[in-house]
Amino acid sequence: MQNTSLIVNEIILSIQGEGTRAGAPCVLVRLTGCNLDCSWCDTLGARTEGDEMSIDDILAYVGRLGCGLVELTGGEPLYQDGARALIEAFCDAGFETLLETNGSLDISQIDRRVVRIVDFKCPSSGQSEQILWSNVEQLRDTDEVKFVIASRDDYEFAQNTVAKHSLTDRCTVIFSPACGYV
């Protein structure tokens, strides 16, 4: 029994919309709270809205949805102390587990069974100075790095970052377009 509680914004059965698993059925578990204030955030409700749920209740709810792929996202899921315990619980329960994180918090202690999708913030987000660059050394070939690109400056930032840190030698790199935010 896991008594740890988290604030959950939503749990939905969806279709993975980005990354290497695009098109696959996926349960999105969106936690409440974020430490950044991105200019083009598309989940503003995840900053403050949500309900408290125990890890056991989250697992039971996700299990009833009948999908083997689960993504923990936010806001910023690592912003809540219980996120690591939830990640481990998903893995222990046999779920293929993805973590989508904004790249500003340490990923070194994340369960090695998890695919970590690290969103390196480009300049138009207004948060590119918040990237925790030590996360680059933690990336594995099973992980993904994502750049949300809304301008030419973002594209050049992403290109330079990929080259400077040899990201294509470390993991999958994804450029994801954003329109109408700049």
PDB file of C-alpha atoms in Angstrom:
ATOM      1  CA  MET A   1       0.000   0.000   0.000  1.00  0.00           C
ATOM      2  CA  GLN A   2       1.303   3.421  -0.973  1.00  0.00           C
ATOM      3  CA  ASN A   3      -0.068   6.168   1.254  1.00  0.00           C
ATOM      4  CA  THR A   4       1.892   8.934  -0.449  1.00  0.00           C
ATOM      5  CA  SER A   5      -0.486  11.472  -1.990  1.00  0.00           C
ATOM      6  CA  LEU A   6      -0.056  13.742  -4.967  1.00  0.00           C
ATOM      7  CA  ILE A   7      -2.151  16.514  -6.473  1.00  0.00           C
ATOM      8  CA  VAL A   8      -3.423  15.240  -9.824  1.00  0.00           C
ATOM      9  CA  ASN A   9      -4.737  17.627 -12.463  1.00  0.00           C
ATOM     10  CA  GLU A  10      -6.141  14.888 -14.705  1.00  0.00           C
ATOM     11  CA  ILE A  11      -5.838  11.270 -15.742  1.00  0.00           C
ATOM     12  CA  ILE A  12      -7.000  10.571 -19.285  1.00  0.00           C
ATOM     13  CA  LEU A  13      -6.787   7.797 -21.837  1.00  0.00           C
ATOM     14  CA  SER A  14      -5.441   9.456 -24.957  1.00  0.00           C
ATOM     15  CA  ILE A  15      -3.276   8.982 -28.006  1.00  0.00           C
ATOM     16  CA  GLN A  16       0.388   9.876 -27.616  1.00  0.00           C
ATOM     17  CA  GLY A  17       0.784  13.036 -29.681  1.00  0.00           C
ATOM     18  CA  GLU A  18       4.533  13.492 -29.879  1.00  0.00           C
ATOM     19  CA  GLY A  19       7.828  11.719 -29.632  1.00  0.00           C
ATOM     20  CA  THR A  20       8.757   8.244 -30.745  1.00  0.00           C
ATOM     21  CA  ARG A  21       5.476   6.784 -29.495  1.00  0.00           C
ATOM     22  CA  ALA A  22       3.211   9.202 -31.389  1.00  0.00           C
ATOM     23  CA  GLY A  23      -0.039   7.488 -32.302  1.00  0.00           C
ATOM     24  CA  ALA A  24       0.093   4.908 -29.504  1.00  0.00           C
ATOM     25  CA  PRO A  25      -2.704   4.680 -26.928  1.00  0.00           C
ATOM     26  CA  CYS A  26      -1.410   6.193 -23.693  1.00  0.00           C
ATOM     27  CA  VAL A  27      -2.703   7.133 -20.264  1.00  0.00           C
ATOM     28  CA  LEU A  28      -1.637  10.672 -19.397  1.00  0.00           C
ATOM     29  CA  VAL A  29      -1.285  11.341 -15.686  1.00  0.00           C
ATOM     30  CA  ARG A  30      -0.935  15.107 -15.365  1.00  0.00           C
ATOM     31  CA  LEU A  31       0.303  16.306 -11.983  1.00  0.00           C
ATOM     32  CA  THR A  32      -0.445  19.786 -10.668  1.00  0.00           C
ATOM     33  CA  GLY A  33       2.247  22.421 -10.198  1.00  0.00           C
ATOM     34  CA  CYS A  34       5.182  23.806 -12.122  1.00  0.00           C
ATOM     35  CA  ASN A  35       8.330  25.721 -11.280  1.00  0.00           C
ATOM     36  CA  LEU A  36       8.468  27.529 -14.644  1.00  0.00           C
ATOM     37  CA  ASP A  37       6.287  30.096 -16.390  1.00  0.00           C
ATOM     38  CA  CYS A  38       6.622  29.348 -20.102  1.00  0.00           C
ATOM     39  CA  SER A  39       5.146  31.972 -22.408  1.00  0.00           C
ATOM     40  CA  TRP A  40       3.391  29.365 -24.567  1.00  0.00           C
ATOM     41  CA  CYS A  41       2.252  26.948 -21.852  1.00  0.00           C
ATOM     42  CA  ASP A  42      -0.699  24.900 -23.101  1.00  0.00           C
ATOM     43  CA  THR A  43      -1.639  23.470 -19.697  1.00  0.00           C
ATOM     44  CA  LEU A  44      -2.191  26.543 -17.518  1.00  0.00           C
ATOM     45  CA  GLY A  45      -4.806  24.690 -15.458  1.00  0.00           C
ATOM     46  CA  ALA A  46      -2.122  22.245 -14.380  1.00  0.00           C
ATOM     47  CA  ARG A  47      -0.428  25.019 -12.401  1.00  0.00           C
ATOM     48  CA  THR A  48      -3.040  25.099  -9.639  1.00  0.00           C
ATOM     49  CA  GLU A  49      -6.023  22.842 -10.357  1.00  0.00           C
ATOM     50  CA  GLY A  50      -6.196  19.272  -9.142  1.00  0.00           C
ATOM     51  CA  ASP A  51      -7.324  16.759  -6.573  1.00  0.00           C
ATOM     52  CA  GLU A  52      -5.322  14.878  -3.985  1.00  0.00           C
ATOM     53  CA  MET A  53      -4.953  11.165  -4.762  1.00  0.00           C
ATOM     54  CA  SER A  54      -2.911   8.410  -3.164  1.00  0.00           C
ATOM     55  CA  ILE A  55      -0.484   6.428  -5.281  1.00  0.00           C
ATOM     56  CA  ASP A  56      -2.695   3.363  -4.780  1.00  0.00           C
ATOM     57  CA  ASP A  57      -5.735   5.261  -6.077  1.00  0.00           C
ATOM     58  CA  ILE A  58      -3.791   6.568  -9.080  1.00  0.00           C
ATOM     59  CA  LEU A  59      -2.580   3.047  -9.915  1.00  0.00           C
ATOM     60  CA  ALA A  60      -6.091   1.628  -9.590  1.00  0.00           C
ATOM     61  CA  TYR A  61      -7.577   4.343 -11.816  1.00  0.00           C
ATOM     62  CA  VAL A  62      -4.880   3.918 -14.471  1.00  0.00           C
ATOM     63  CA  GLY A  63      -5.244   0.135 -14.297  1.00  0.00           C
ATOM     64  CA  ARG A  64      -8.974   0.340 -15.023  1.00  0.00           C
ATOM     65  CA  LEU A  65      -8.218   2.197 -18.271  1.00  0.00           C
ATOM     66  CA  GLY A  66      -6.587  -0.947 -19.676  1.00  0.00           C
ATOM     67  CA  CYS A  67      -3.583   0.617 -21.392  1.00  0.00           C
ATOM     68  CA  GLY A  68      -0.005  -0.525 -20.837  1.00  0.00           C
ATOM     69  CA  LEU A  69       1.637   2.816 -21.684  1.00  0.00           C
ATOM     70  CA  VAL A  70       1.505   5.623 -19.112  1.00  0.00           C
ATOM     71  CA  GLU A  71       3.097   9.071 -19.226  1.00  0.00           C
ATOM     72  CA  LEU A  72       3.613  11.190 -16.139  1.00  0.00           C
ATOM     73  CA  THR A  73       3.483  14.830 -17.148  1.00  0.00           C
ATOM     74  CA  GLY A  74       2.409  18.200 -15.788  1.00  0.00           C
ATOM     75  CA  GLY A  75       2.965  21.175 -15.255  1.00  0.00           C
ATOM     76  CA  GLU A  76       6.207  19.736 -14.021  1.00  0.00           C
ATOM     77  CA  PRO A  77       5.709  16.296 -12.477  1.00  0.00           C
ATOM     78  CA  LEU A  78       9.011  16.329 -10.556  1.00  0.00           C
ATOM     79  CA  TYR A  79       7.829  19.463  -8.733  1.00  0.00           C
ATOM     80  CA  GLN A  80       5.889  17.179  -6.358  1.00  0.00           C
ATOM     81  CA  ASP A  81       7.878  15.133  -3.850  1.00  0.00           C
ATOM     82  CA  GLY A  82       5.859  11.951  -4.408  1.00  0.00           C
ATOM     83  CA  ALA A  83       6.482  11.810  -8.166  1.00  0.00           C
ATOM     84  CA  ARG A  84       9.460   9.462  -7.934  1.00  0.00           C
ATOM     85  CA  ALA A  85       7.481   7.007  -5.797  1.00  0.00           C
ATOM     86  CA  LEU A  86       4.623   7.114  -8.326  1.00  0.00           C
ATOM     87  CA  ILE A  87       7.045   6.462 -11.183  1.00  0.00           C
ATOM     88  CA  GLU A  88       8.460   3.423  -9.383  1.00  0.00           C
ATOM     89  CA  ALA A  89       4.939   2.184  -8.628  1.00  0.00           C
ATOM     90  CA  PHE A  90       4.012   2.387 -12.333  1.00  0.00           C
ATOM     91  CA  CYS A  91       7.146   0.438 -13.271  1.00  0.00           C
ATOM     92  CA  ASP A  92       6.596  -2.162 -10.535  1.00  0.00           C
ATOM     93  CA  ALA A  93       3.012  -2.630 -11.780  1.00  0.00           C
ATOM     94  CA  GLY A  94       4.333  -3.456 -15.258  1.00  0.00           C
ATOM     95  CA  PHE A  95       3.456  -0.251 -17.091  1.00  0.00           C
ATOM     96  CA  GLU A  96       5.751   1.059 -19.802  1.00  0.00           C
ATOM     97  CA  THR A  97       6.397   4.401 -18.150  1.00  0.00           C
ATOM     98  CA  LEU A  98       7.304   7.748 -19.691  1.00  0.00           C
ATOM     99  CA  LEU A  99       8.229  10.880 -17.760  1.00  0.00           C
ATOM    100  CA  GLU A 100       7.914  14.241 -19.501  1.00  0.00           C
ATOM    101  CA  THR A 101       9.874  16.867 -17.598  1.00  0.00           C
ATOM    102  CA  ASN A 102      10.782  20.485 -18.341  1.00  0.00           C
ATOM    103  CA  GLY A 103      14.510  19.902 -17.864  1.00  0.00           C
ATOM    104  CA  SER A 104      14.961  22.317 -14.973  1.00  0.00           C
ATOM    105  CA  LEU A 105      14.977  19.671 -12.219  1.00  0.00           C
ATOM    106  CA  ASP A 106      17.434  16.836 -11.606  1.00  0.00           C
ATOM    107  CA  ILE A 107      16.623  13.563 -13.401  1.00  0.00           C
ATOM    108  CA  SER A 108      19.539  11.561 -11.973  1.00  0.00           C
ATOM    109  CA  GLN A 109      17.430   9.707  -9.393  1.00  0.00           C
ATOM    110  CA  ILE A 110      14.631   8.679 -11.764  1.00  0.00           C
ATOM    111  CA  ASP A 111      14.047   4.930 -11.986  1.00  0.00           C
ATOM    112  CA  ARG A 112      16.159   3.499 -14.813  1.00  0.00           C
ATOM    113  CA  ARG A 113      13.148   1.635 -16.239  1.00  0.00           C
ATOM    114  CA  VAL A 114      11.553   4.947 -17.223  1.00  0.00           C
ATOM    115  CA  VAL A 115      11.867   6.712 -20.568  1.00  0.00           C
ATOM    116  CA  ARG A 116      12.692  10.302 -19.687  1.00  0.00           C
ATOM    117  CA  ILE A 117      11.483  12.927 -22.147  1.00  0.00           C
ATOM    118  CA  VAL A 118      13.394  16.096 -21.297  1.00  0.00           C
ATOM    119  CA  ASP A 119      12.041  19.341 -22.737  1.00  0.00           C
ATOM    120  CA  PHE A 120      14.919  21.778 -23.192  1.00  0.00           C
ATOM    121  CA  LYS A 121      13.282  25.197 -23.149  1.00  0.00           C
ATOM    122  CA  CYS A 122      14.008  27.406 -26.149  1.00  0.00           C
ATOM    123  CA  PRO A 123      14.298  31.221 -25.894  1.00  0.00           C
ATOM    124  CA  SER A 124      10.697  32.001 -26.906  1.00  0.00           C
ATOM    125  CA  SER A 125       9.483  30.077 -23.854  1.00  0.00           C
ATOM    126  CA  GLY A 126      11.095  32.741 -21.673  1.00  0.00           C
ATOM    127  CA  GLN A 127      12.623  29.946 -19.590  1.00  0.00           C
ATOM    128  CA  SER A 128      15.752  28.810 -21.454  1.00  0.00           C
ATOM    129  CA  GLU A 129      17.942  30.078 -18.601  1.00  0.00           C
ATOM    130  CA  GLN A 130      16.297  27.490 -16.317  1.00  0.00           C
ATOM    131  CA  ILE A 131      17.728  24.427 -18.078  1.00  0.00           C
ATOM    132  CA  LEU A 132      19.660  22.198 -15.678  1.00  0.00           C
ATOM    133  CA  TRP A 133      22.562  21.349 -17.963  1.00  0.00           C
ATOM    134  CA  SER A 134      23.840  18.574 -15.691  1.00  0.00           C
ATOM    135  CA  ASN A 135      20.847  16.543 -16.939  1.00  0.00           C
ATOM    136  CA  VAL A 136      22.674  16.113 -20.269  1.00  0.00           C
ATOM    137  CA  GLU A 137      25.148  13.766 -18.565  1.00  0.00           C
ATOM    138  CA  GLN A 138      22.235  11.678 -17.256  1.00  0.00           C
ATOM    139  CA  LEU A 139      20.675  10.991 -20.671  1.00  0.00           C
ATOM    140  CA  ARG A 140      20.559   7.403 -21.917  1.00  0.00           C
ATOM    141  CA  ASP A 141      19.887   6.042 -25.375  1.00  0.00           C
ATOM    142  CA  THR A 142      16.317   5.174 -24.309  1.00  0.00           C
ATOM    143  CA  ASP A 143      15.574   8.815 -23.405  1.00  0.00           C
ATOM    144  CA  GLU A 144      14.301  11.628 -25.610  1.00  0.00           C
ATOM    145  CA  VAL A 145      15.111  15.326 -25.692  1.00  0.00           C
ATOM    146  CA  LYS A 146      12.465  17.687 -27.020  1.00  0.00           C
ATOM    147  CA  PHE A 147      12.749  21.273 -28.220  1.00  0.00           C
ATOM    148  CA  VAL A 148       9.503  23.189 -28.710  1.00  0.00           C
ATOM    149  CA  ILE A 149      10.305  25.578 -31.543  1.00  0.00           C
ATOM    150  CA  ALA A 150       8.228  28.695 -32.156  1.00  0.00           C
ATOM    151  CA  SER A 151      10.750  30.934 -33.959  1.00  0.00           C
ATOM    152  CA  ARG A 152      13.946  30.996 -35.992  1.00  0.00           C
ATOM    153  CA  ASP A 153      15.857  31.872 -32.786  1.00  0.00           C
ATOM    154  CA  ASP A 154      14.430  28.761 -31.138  1.00  0.00           C
ATOM    155  CA  TYR A 155      15.516  26.634 -34.085  1.00  0.00           C
ATOM    156  CA  GLU A 156      19.061  28.009 -33.970  1.00  0.00           C
ATOM    157  CA  PHE A 157      19.184  27.551 -30.172  1.00  0.00           C
ATOM    158  CA  ALA A 158      18.065  23.931 -30.590  1.00  0.00           C
ATOM    159  CA  GLN A 159      20.549  23.237 -33.388  1.00  0.00           C
ATOM    160  CA  ASN A 160      23.419  24.746 -31.385  1.00  0.00           C
ATOM    161  CA  THR A 161      22.431  22.867 -28.219  1.00  0.00           C
ATOM    162  CA  VAL A 162      22.223  19.544 -30.054  1.00  0.00           C
ATOM    163  CA  ALA A 163      25.692  20.096 -31.552  1.00  0.00           C
ATOM    164  CA  LYS A 164      27.345  21.474 -28.401  1.00  0.00           C
ATOM    165  CA  HIS A 165      26.168  18.570 -26.227  1.00  0.00           C
ATOM    166  CA  SER A 166      26.324  15.827 -28.914  1.00  0.00           C
ATOM    167  CA  LEU A 167      22.711  15.030 -28.104  1.00  0.00           C
ATOM    168  CA  THR A 168      22.136  12.831 -31.158  1.00  0.00           C
ATOM    169  CA  ASP A 169      24.911  10.569 -29.839  1.00  0.00           C
ATOM    170  CA  ARG A 170      23.127  10.292 -26.467  1.00  0.00           C
ATOM    171  CA  CYS A 171      19.426   9.879 -27.237  1.00  0.00           C
ATOM    172  CA  THR A 172      16.565  10.643 -29.609  1.00  0.00           C
ATOM    173  CA  VAL A 173      16.174  14.365 -30.370  1.00  0.00           C
ATOM    174  CA  ILE A 174      12.789  15.800 -31.325  1.00  0.00           C
ATOM    175  CA  PHE A 175      12.002  19.243 -32.737  1.00  0.00           C
ATOM    176  CA  SER A 176       8.364  20.027 -32.022  1.00  0.00           C
ATOM    177  CA  PRO A 177       6.776  23.044 -33.733  1.00  0.00           C
ATOM    178  CA  ALA A 178       4.630  25.547 -31.853  1.00  0.00           C
ATOM    179  CA  CYS A 179       2.607  28.131 -33.736  1.00  0.00           C
ATOM    180  CA  GLY A 180       0.927  31.337 -32.658  1.00  0.00           C
ATOM    181  CA  TYR A 181       2.815  31.791 -29.385  1.00  0.00           C
ATOM    182  CA  VAL A 182       5.501  34.323 -30.284  1.00  0.00           C
TER     183      VAL A 182
END
